[in-house]
Amino acid sequence: MKIAVFPGDGIGAEVTREAVQVLEALQLPDLTMTEGDVGGVAYRKHGHPLPEATLDIARASDAILFGAVGDFDCDNLERHLRPEQAILGLRSALGLFANLRPAKMFAGLENLSGLKPEIASQIDLLIVRELNGDVYFGDKGMRTTETGEREGWDMMSYSESEVRRIAHTAFRAARTRNSRLTSVDKANVLETSQLWRDVIIEVSAEYPDVTLDHMYVDNAAMQLVKSPGQFDVVVTGNLFGDILSDQASMCVGSIGLLASASMGERQTDYGTFGLYEPIHGSAPDIAGQGKANPMATILSAAMMLRHSFGMEAEAARIESAVAKALADGIRGGDLGSSDGTAAIGAAVRERL
Ligand code: IPM
Ligand code: MG
């Protein structure tokens, strides 16, 4: 089992270290981990946020554990050299088009959500976010208009095959849960979204057992805080999924708790190749202080064992250790307490 470990920038290194130690504590036979540079760290060392050597490590592995990228010092670089290009480049070079972002309330944290506890306690949803298309990967640029004004532009598009493959991922995911799927778009305004909706409806014919409904993204943002319990699986495009998944995290209580899996079609000896990362960013303001909550990254490692290595029992062991630590009152600064990164990691390992 070959795991590529890409810690990246800011708190990426701290949180990844704890997740690696949790994997080591499981003492899985035949597990090797190889580190690679990504993001601003990689730019400073090698002149590129996603060096060829890092891509080689990724291609030679069965799964990737990714920390975070983003560095204020790099914000003035040309866009193709910015840290974010590391994660965007990996997603696209490795064909990782399906991003699974589960959000579930942990028992005992209901009072820490921004929502009323009785509403927050209902949250158990999965956002399936398309990851290889949309306005993220369209042509973009800066130009000067006829009146001499500067104008920035980004092209939004989806092809039907891109929508179809993420639709299948989402319908299949719904089947493993409560068989309800909500497709989120902006079909009242955008052609991209009209095509999205048409294709989702076409694919739904193959899944008569899954109940499908459609929601405009503005309404979905509202419904997510009004009654999040109504959602089972949500499928949406790259941009809307980015925004709604951050919103879902605060409904659960903290962005320091949400894990994610990015999957494609490549099969390995063990299962499906994937990249696993917390949905939070590099948090440069607290980097290096040992304050960051590593739980999202630890939970990402659990998703890795489940989705790329077929190790459901080990994944569940990690998840219940995290849940137990939270129930025992172990909490980081993101949850209004003061447990540090290393202490949280150790607390999880003790409960494995
Ligand atoms: C995420 C992040 C990334 C995204 C950034 C770092 C490019 O916000 O994974 O949600 O926008 O996809
Ligand atoms: Mg995001």
CSV table of C-alpha atoms and ligand atoms in Angstrom, one decimal:
chain,number,residue,atom,x,y,z
A,1,MET,CA,0.0,0.0,0.0
A,2,LYS,CA,1.8,3.1,-1.3
A,3,ILE,CA,0.6,6.4,0.1
A,4,ALA,CA,1.9,9.7,-1.2
A,5,VAL,CA,2.0,12.4,1.6
A,6,PHE,CA,1.9,16.0,0.5
A,7,PRO,CA,1.7,18.3,3.5
A,8,GLY,CA,1.9,21.6,1.6
A,9,ASP,CA,1.7,25.0,3.2
A,10,GLY,CA,0.7,26.6,6.5
A,11,ILE,CA,-0.9,24.2,9.0
A,12,GLY,CA,-0.7,21.5,6.3
A,13,ALA,CA,2.5,20.0,7.8
A,14,GLU,CA,1.2,20.0,11.4
A,15,VAL,CA,-2.1,18.4,10.6
A,16,THR,CA,-0.7,15.8,8.2
A,17,ARG,CA,1.9,14.7,10.7
A,18,GLU,CA,-0.9,13.7,13.1
A,19,ALA,CA,-2.8,11.8,10.4
A,20,VAL,CA,0.4,10.0,9.4
A,21,GLN,CA,0.9,8.9,13.0
A,22,VAL,CA,-2.6,7.7,13.3
A,23,LEU,CA,-2.0,5.5,10.2
A,24,GLU,CA,1.2,4.3,11.7
A,25,ALA,CA,-0.5,3.4,14.9
A,26,LEU,CA,-2.8,1.0,13.0
A,27,GLN,CA,0.4,-1.0,12.2
A,28,LEU,CA,-0.9,-2.0,8.8
A,29,PRO,CA,1.4,-4.4,7.0
A,30,ASP,CA,3.0,-3.4,3.7
A,31,LEU,CA,2.3,0.3,4.2
A,32,THR,CA,4.8,2.8,2.8
A,33,MET,CA,4.5,6.6,2.8
A,34,THR,CA,6.5,8.9,0.6
A,35,GLU,CA,6.6,12.6,1.1
A,36,GLY,CA,6.4,15.2,-1.7
A,37,ASP,CA,6.5,19.0,-2.0
A,38,VAL,CA,3.4,20.9,-3.1
A,39,GLY,CA,2.2,24.5,-3.0
A,40,GLY,CA,4.2,27.5,-1.9
A,41,VAL,CA,6.8,25.2,-0.2
A,42,ALA,CA,7.4,23.5,-3.5
A,43,TYR,CA,7.5,26.8,-5.4
A,44,ARG,CA,10.3,28.1,-3.1
A,45,LYS,CA,12.3,24.9,-3.3
A,46,HIS,CA,11.7,23.9,-7.0
A,47,GLY,CA,10.2,27.0,-8.7
A,48,HIS,CA,6.9,25.3,-9.3
A,49,PRO,CA,3.9,24.5,-6.9
A,50,LEU,CA,3.5,21.1,-8.5
A,51,PRO,CA,6.9,19.8,-9.5
A,52,GLU,CA,7.3,16.9,-11.9
A,53,ALA,CA,8.9,14.9,-9.1
A,54,THR,CA,5.8,15.3,-7.0
A,55,LEU,CA,3.6,14.2,-9.8
A,56,ASP,CA,5.8,11.1,-10.3
A,57,ILE,CA,5.3,10.2,-6.6
A,58,ALA,CA,1.6,10.7,-7.0
A,59,ARG,CA,1.4,8.4,-10.1
A,60,ALA,CA,3.4,5.7,-8.4
A,61,SER,CA,1.1,5.6,-5.3
A,62,ASP,CA,-2.2,4.0,-4.5
A,63,ALA,CA,-3.6,7.1,-2.7
A,64,ILE,CA,-2.5,10.6,-1.7
A,65,LEU,CA,-2.9,12.2,1.7
A,66,PHE,CA,-2.9,16.0,1.1
A,67,GLY,CA,-2.6,18.7,3.7
A,68,ALA,CA,-3.3,22.2,2.4
A,69,VAL,CA,-1.9,24.8,0.0
A,70,GLY,CA,-2.0,28.6,0.0
A,71,ASP,CA,0.4,31.3,1.1
A,72,PHE,CA,-0.1,35.0,1.2
A,73,ASP,CA,3.5,35.6,0.0
A,74,CYS,CA,2.6,33.9,-3.3
A,75,ASP,CA,-0.5,36.0,-4.0
A,76,ASN,CA,1.3,38.2,-6.5
A,77,LEU,CA,2.8,35.4,-8.5
A,78,GLU,CA,1.4,34.7,-12.0
A,79,ARG,CA,-1.6,32.5,-11.5
A,80,HIS,CA,0.0,29.3,-12.9
A,81,LEU,CA,2.7,29.5,-10.2
A,82,ARG,CA,0.4,30.1,-7.2
A,83,PRO,CA,0.2,27.4,-4.5
A,84,GLU,CA,-3.5,26.6,-5.4
A,85,GLN,CA,-2.3,25.3,-8.7
A,86,ALA,CA,-0.9,22.3,-6.9
A,87,ILE,CA,-4.2,20.9,-5.8
A,88,LEU,CA,-6.0,22.0,-9.0
A,89,GLY,CA,-3.2,20.4,-11.1
A,90,LEU,CA,-3.3,17.1,-9.2
A,91,ARG,CA,-7.1,17.0,-9.5
A,92,SER,CA,-6.9,17.5,-13.2
A,93,ALA,CA,-3.7,15.6,-14.1
A,94,LEU,CA,-5.0,12.5,-12.2
A,95,GLY,CA,-8.6,12.8,-13.4
A,96,LEU,CA,-10.0,13.1,-9.9
A,97,PHE,CA,-13.4,14.4,-10.9
A,98,ALA,CA,-15.6,13.3,-8.0
A,99,ASN,CA,-15.2,15.1,-4.7
A,100,LEU,CA,-17.0,13.5,-1.7
A,101,ARG,CA,-17.5,15.8,1.2
A,102,PRO,CA,-19.6,14.3,4.0
A,103,ALA,CA,-20.9,16.5,6.8
A,104,LYS,CA,-22.4,14.9,9.9
A,105,MET,CA,-23.1,16.2,13.4
A,106,PHE,CA,-20.8,14.7,16.0
A,107,ALA,CA,-22.7,13.9,19.2
A,108,GLY,CA,-21.9,16.5,21.9
A,109,LEU,CA,-21.0,19.3,19.5
A,110,GLU,CA,-24.6,20.5,18.8
A,111,ASN,CA,-24.1,23.6,20.9
A,112,LEU,CA,-21.0,24.6,18.9
A,113,SER,CA,-22.8,24.8,15.6
A,114,GLY,CA,-23.9,28.2,14.4
A,115,LEU,CA,-27.4,26.7,14.1
A,116,LYS,CA,-29.8,25.9,16.8
A,117,PRO,CA,-28.8,22.6,18.4
A,118,GLU,CA,-32.1,20.8,17.4
A,119,ILE,CA,-31.5,21.8,13.8
A,120,ALA,CA,-27.8,21.1,13.8
A,121,SER,CA,-28.3,17.6,15.2
A,122,GLN,CA,-30.2,16.6,12.0
A,123,ILE,CA,-27.1,17.1,9.8
A,124,ASP,CA,-26.0,14.0,8.0
A,125,LEU,CA,-25.3,14.8,4.3
A,126,LEU,CA,-22.9,14.1,1.6
A,127,ILE,CA,-21.9,16.8,-0.9
A,128,VAL,CA,-20.7,15.3,-4.3
A,129,ARG,CA,-18.8,18.1,-6.0
A,130,GLU,CA,-17.6,17.9,-9.6
A,131,LEU,CA,-13.9,18.7,-9.6
A,132,ASN,CA,-12.5,18.8,-13.1
A,133,GLY,CA,-14.7,21.3,-14.9
A,134,ASP,CA,-16.8,24.4,-14.5
A,135,VAL,CA,-15.5,28.0,-14.3
A,136,TYR,CA,-12.4,26.6,-12.4
A,137,PHE,CA,-10.9,25.2,-15.5
A,138,GLY,CA,-12.3,27.3,-18.3
A,139,ASP,CA,-10.3,29.9,-20.2
A,140,LYS,CA,-9.8,33.0,-18.2
A,141,GLY,CA,-8.0,36.3,-18.6
A,142,MET,CA,-7.7,40.0,-18.1
A,143,ARG,CA,-8.5,42.4,-21.0
A,144,THR,CA,-9.1,46.0,-21.7
A,145,THR,CA,-12.5,47.0,-22.9
A,146,GLU,CA,-13.2,49.5,-25.7
A,147,THR,CA,-13.6,52.3,-23.1
A,148,GLY,CA,-10.2,51.5,-21.6
A,149,GLU,CA,-11.4,49.7,-18.5
A,150,ARG,CA,-9.7,46.6,-17.2
A,151,GLU,CA,-12.0,43.5,-17.4
A,152,GLY,CA,-11.5,40.1,-15.8
A,153,TRP,CA,-13.2,37.1,-17.3
A,154,ASP,CA,-13.7,33.4,-16.7
A,155,MET,CA,-15.4,30.9,-18.9
A,156,MET,CA,-18.0,28.6,-17.3
A,157,SER,CA,-18.9,25.4,-19.1
A,158,TYR,CA,-19.8,21.8,-18.6
A,159,SER,CA,-19.9,19.1,-21.3
A,160,GLU,CA,-22.6,16.4,-21.0
A,161,SER,CA,-20.0,13.6,-20.4
A,162,GLU,CA,-18.6,15.6,-17.5
A,163,VAL,CA,-22.1,15.9,-16.0
A,164,ARG,CA,-23.0,12.3,-16.7
A,165,ARG,CA,-20.1,10.8,-14.9
A,166,ILE,CA,-20.5,12.8,-11.7
A,167,ALA,CA,-24.3,12.1,-11.9
A,168,HIS,CA,-23.5,8.4,-11.8
A,169,THR,CA,-21.2,8.8,-8.8
A,170,ALA,CA,-23.9,10.8,-7.0
A,171,PHE,CA,-26.8,8.4,-7.7
A,172,ARG,CA,-24.6,5.4,-6.7
A,173,ALA,CA,-23.6,7.2,-3.4
A,174,ALA,CA,-27.3,8.0,-2.8
A,175,ARG,CA,-28.1,4.2,-3.1
A,176,THR,CA,-25.6,3.5,-0.2
A,177,ARG,CA,-27.4,6.1,2.0
A,178,ASN,CA,-31.0,7.1,2.1
A,179,SER,CA,-31.6,7.2,-1.7
A,180,ARG,CA,-32.4,10.9,-1.9
A,181,LEU,CA,-30.4,13.1,-4.3
A,182,THR,CA,-30.6,16.9,-4.6
A,183,SER,CA,-29.0,18.4,-7.6
A,184,VAL,CA,-28.0,22.0,-7.1
A,185,ASP,CA,-27.6,24.4,-10.0
A,186,LYS,CA,-28.6,27.9,-11.2
A,187,ALA,CA,-30.6,26.8,-14.2
A,188,ASN,CA,-32.9,29.9,-14.0
A,189,VAL,CA,-29.9,32.0,-15.2
A,190,LEU,CA,-27.1,29.9,-16.5
A,191,GLU,CA,-27.0,27.7,-19.7
A,192,THR,CA,-24.2,25.6,-18.0
A,193,SER,CA,-26.8,24.8,-15.3
A,194,GLN,CA,-29.6,24.1,-17.8
A,195,LEU,CA,-27.4,21.4,-19.4
A,196,TRP,CA,-26.4,20.1,-16.0
A,197,ARG,CA,-30.1,19.7,-15.0
A,198,ASP,CA,-31.1,18.1,-18.3
A,199,VAL,CA,-28.3,15.5,-18.0
A,200,ILE,CA,-29.0,14.8,-14.4
A,201,ILE,CA,-32.7,14.1,-15.3
A,202,GLU,CA,-31.6,11.8,-18.2
A,203,VAL,CA,-29.3,9.8,-15.9
A,204,SER,CA,-32.0,9.5,-13.2
A,205,ALA,CA,-33.9,7.1,-15.5
A,206,GLU,CA,-31.3,4.5,-14.6
A,207,TYR,CA,-31.9,5.0,-10.9
A,208,PRO,CA,-35.7,4.8,-10.4
A,209,ASP,CA,-35.1,3.8,-6.7
A,210,VAL,CA,-33.4,7.2,-6.0
A,211,THR,CA,-35.7,10.2,-5.3
A,212,LEU,CA,-34.3,13.2,-7.2
A,213,ASP,CA,-35.0,16.9,-6.7
A,214,HIS,CA,-33.5,20.1,-8.0
A,215,MET,CA,-32.6,23.3,-6.1
A,216,TYR,CA,-31.2,26.6,-7.2
A,217,VAL,CA,-27.9,27.3,-5.4
A,218,ASP,CA,-29.2,30.4,-3.6
A,219,ASN,CA,-32.1,28.5,-2.2
A,220,ALA,CA,-29.8,25.5,-1.4
A,221,ALA,CA,-27.6,27.9,0.7
A,222,MET,CA,-30.7,29.1,2.5
A,223,GLN,CA,-32.1,25.6,3.0
A,224,LEU,CA,-28.7,24.4,4.4
A,225,VAL,CA,-29.0,26.6,7.4
A,226,LYS,CA,-32.8,26.5,7.6
A,227,SER,CA,-33.3,22.7,7.7
A,228,PRO,CA,-30.1,20.8,6.8
A,229,GLY,CA,-31.8,17.6,7.9
A,230,GLN,CA,-33.7,17.5,4.5
A,231,PHE,CA,-30.5,16.7,2.6
A,232,ASP,CA,-29.1,13.2,2.0
A,233,VAL,CA,-26.8,13.5,-1.1
A,234,VAL,CA,-26.2,16.8,-2.8
A,235,VAL,CA,-24.6,16.8,-6.3
A,236,THR,CA,-23.3,20.1,-7.7
A,237,GLY,CA,-20.7,21.7,-9.9
A,238,ASN,CA,-17.2,22.7,-8.9
A,239,LEU,CA,-17.8,26.4,-7.8
A,240,PHE,CA,-21.1,25.8,-6.0
A,241,GLY,CA,-19.7,22.7,-4.3
A,242,ASP,CA,-16.7,24.7,-3.1
A,243,ILE,CA,-19.0,27.3,-1.4
A,244,LEU,CA,-21.7,25.0,-0.1
A,245,SER,CA,-19.2,22.6,1.5
A,246,ASP,CA,-17.6,25.4,3.5
A,247,GLN,CA,-21.0,26.4,4.6
A,248,ALA,CA,-21.9,22.9,5.6
A,249,SER,CA,-18.8,22.7,7.7
A,250,MET,CA,-19.9,25.6,9.9
A,251,CYS,CA,-23.3,24.0,10.3
A,252,VAL,CA,-21.5,21.0,11.9
A,253,GLY,CA,-19.5,23.3,14.1
A,254,SER,CA,-16.1,23.7,12.5
A,255,ILE,CA,-14.2,23.5,9.3
A,256,GLY,CA,-11.6,21.7,11.3
A,257,LEU,CA,-13.7,18.6,11.3
A,258,LEU,CA,-14.6,17.9,7.6
A,259,ALA,CA,-12.7,15.4,5.5
A,260,SER,CA,-12.9,14.8,1.8
A,261,ALA,CA,-12.1,12.3,-0.9
A,262,SER,CA,-11.4,13.0,-4.5
A,263,MET,CA,-11.8,10.1,-6.8
A,264,GLY,CA,-11.4,9.2,-10.5
A,265,GLU,CA,-11.6,6.0,-12.4
A,266,ARG,CA,-8.0,4.7,-12.0
A,267,GLN,CA,-8.0,1.3,-10.3
A,268,THR,CA,-5.0,0.1,-8.2
A,269,ASP,CA,-4.3,-3.3,-6.7
A,270,TYR,CA,-6.3,-2.3,-3.7
A,271,GLY,CA,-9.3,-0.3,-5.0
A,272,THR,CA,-9.9,3.1,-6.6
A,273,PHE,CA,-7.1,5.6,-6.5
A,274,GLY,CA,-7.9,8.8,-4.6
A,275,LEU,CA,-6.7,12.0,-3.0
A,276,TYR,CA,-7.7,12.7,0.6
A,277,GLU,CA,-7.6,16.1,2.2
A,278,PRO,CA,-9.3,18.2,4.8
A,279,ILE,CA,-11.7,20.8,3.2
A,280,HIS,CA,-10.0,23.6,5.2
A,281,GLY,CA,-7.1,25.7,3.9
A,282,SER,CA,-3.6,26.4,5.0
A,283,ALA,CA,-4.6,29.0,7.7
A,284,PRO,CA,-1.4,31.0,7.6
A,285,ASP,CA,-2.5,33.0,10.6
A,286,ILE,CA,-2.0,30.1,12.9
A,287,ALA,CA,0.6,28.1,11.0
A,288,GLY,CA,3.5,26.7,13.0
A,289,GLN,CA,1.8,27.4,16.4
A,290,GLY,CA,0.6,23.8,17.0
A,291,LYS,CA,-3.0,25.1,17.4
A,292,ALA,CA,-4.7,23.7,14.3
A,293,ASN,CA,-7.2,20.9,14.7
A,294,PRO,CA,-5.9,17.8,12.9
A,295,MET,CA,-9.2,15.9,13.0
A,296,ALA,CA,-10.3,16.8,9.5
A,297,THR,CA,-7.0,15.3,8.1
A,298,ILE,CA,-7.2,12.3,10.4
A,299,LEU,CA,-10.8,11.7,9.1
A,300,SER,CA,-9.5,12.1,5.6
A,301,ALA,CA,-7.0,9.3,6.3
A,302,ALA,CA,-10.0,7.2,7.4
A,303,MET,CA,-11.8,7.9,4.1
A,304,MET,CA,-8.6,6.8,2.3
A,305,LEU,CA,-8.6,3.4,4.0
A,306,ARG,CA,-12.3,3.0,3.1
A,307,HIS,CA,-12.4,4.2,-0.5
A,308,SER,CA,-8.9,3.4,-1.8
A,309,PHE,CA,-8.0,0.3,0.3
A,310,GLY,CA,-11.3,-1.3,1.1
A,311,MET,CA,-10.5,-1.3,4.8
A,312,GLU,CA,-13.9,-0.4,6.2
A,313,ALA,CA,-13.1,-1.8,9.7
A,314,GLU,CA,-9.9,0.3,10.1
A,315,ALA,CA,-11.7,3.4,8.7
A,316,ALA,CA,-14.5,3.0,11.2
A,317,ARG,CA,-11.9,2.5,14.0
A,318,ILE,CA,-10.4,5.9,13.2
A,319,GLU,CA,-13.7,7.6,13.0
A,320,SER,CA,-15.0,6.3,16.3
A,321,ALA,CA,-11.7,7.3,17.9
A,322,VAL,CA,-12.3,10.9,16.7
A,323,ALA,CA,-15.9,10.8,17.8
A,324,LYS,CA,-14.8,9.5,21.2
A,325,ALA,CA,-12.2,12.1,21.6
A,326,LEU,CA,-14.8,14.8,20.9
A,327,ALA,CA,-17.3,13.3,23.2
A,328,ASP,CA,-14.6,13.3,25.9
A,329,GLY,CA,-14.2,17.0,25.5
A,330,ILE,CA,-11.0,17.1,23.4
A,331,ARG,CA,-11.4,20.2,21.3
A,332,GLY,CA,-9.1,22.6,19.4
A,333,GLY,CA,-9.3,26.3,19.2
A,334,ASP,CA,-11.7,26.0,16.2
A,335,LEU,CA,-14.2,24.6,18.7
A,336,GLY,CA,-13.6,27.3,21.3
A,337,SER,CA,-11.2,25.3,23.4
A,338,SER,CA,-7.4,25.1,23.7
A,339,ASP,CA,-6.2,21.5,22.9
A,340,GLY,CA,-3.2,21.7,20.6
A,341,THR,CA,-2.5,19.8,17.4
A,342,ALA,CA,-0.2,17.2,18.9
A,343,ALA,CA,-2.5,16.7,22.0
A,344,ILE,CA,-5.5,16.1,19.8
A,345,GLY,CA,-3.6,13.6,17.6
A,346,ALA,CA,-2.4,11.8,20.7
A,347,ALA,CA,-5.9,11.7,22.1
A,348,VAL,CA,-7.2,10.1,18.9
A,349,ARG,CA,-4.5,7.5,18.9
A,350,GLU,CA,-5.1,6.6,22.5
A,351,ARG,CA,-8.7,5.9,21.6
A,352,LEU,CA,-8.1,3.8,18.5
B,1,IPM,C1,-11.1,23.4,-1.7
B,1,IPM,C2,-10.3,24.6,-1.8
B,1,IPM,C3,-9.7,24.7,-3.2
B,1,IPM,C4,-10.8,24.8,-4.2
B,1,IPM,C5,-8.6,25.8,-3.4
B,1,IPM,C6,-7.5,25.7,-2.4
B,1,IPM,C7,-8.1,25.9,-4.8
B,1,IPM,O1,-11.0,25.8,-1.4
B,1,IPM,O2,-10.6,22.3,-1.9
B,1,IPM,O3,-12.3,23.6,-1.4
B,1,IPM,O4,-11.3,26.0,-4.4
B,1,IPM,O5,-11.3,23.8,-4.7
B,2,MG,MG,-12.9,25.4,-0.7
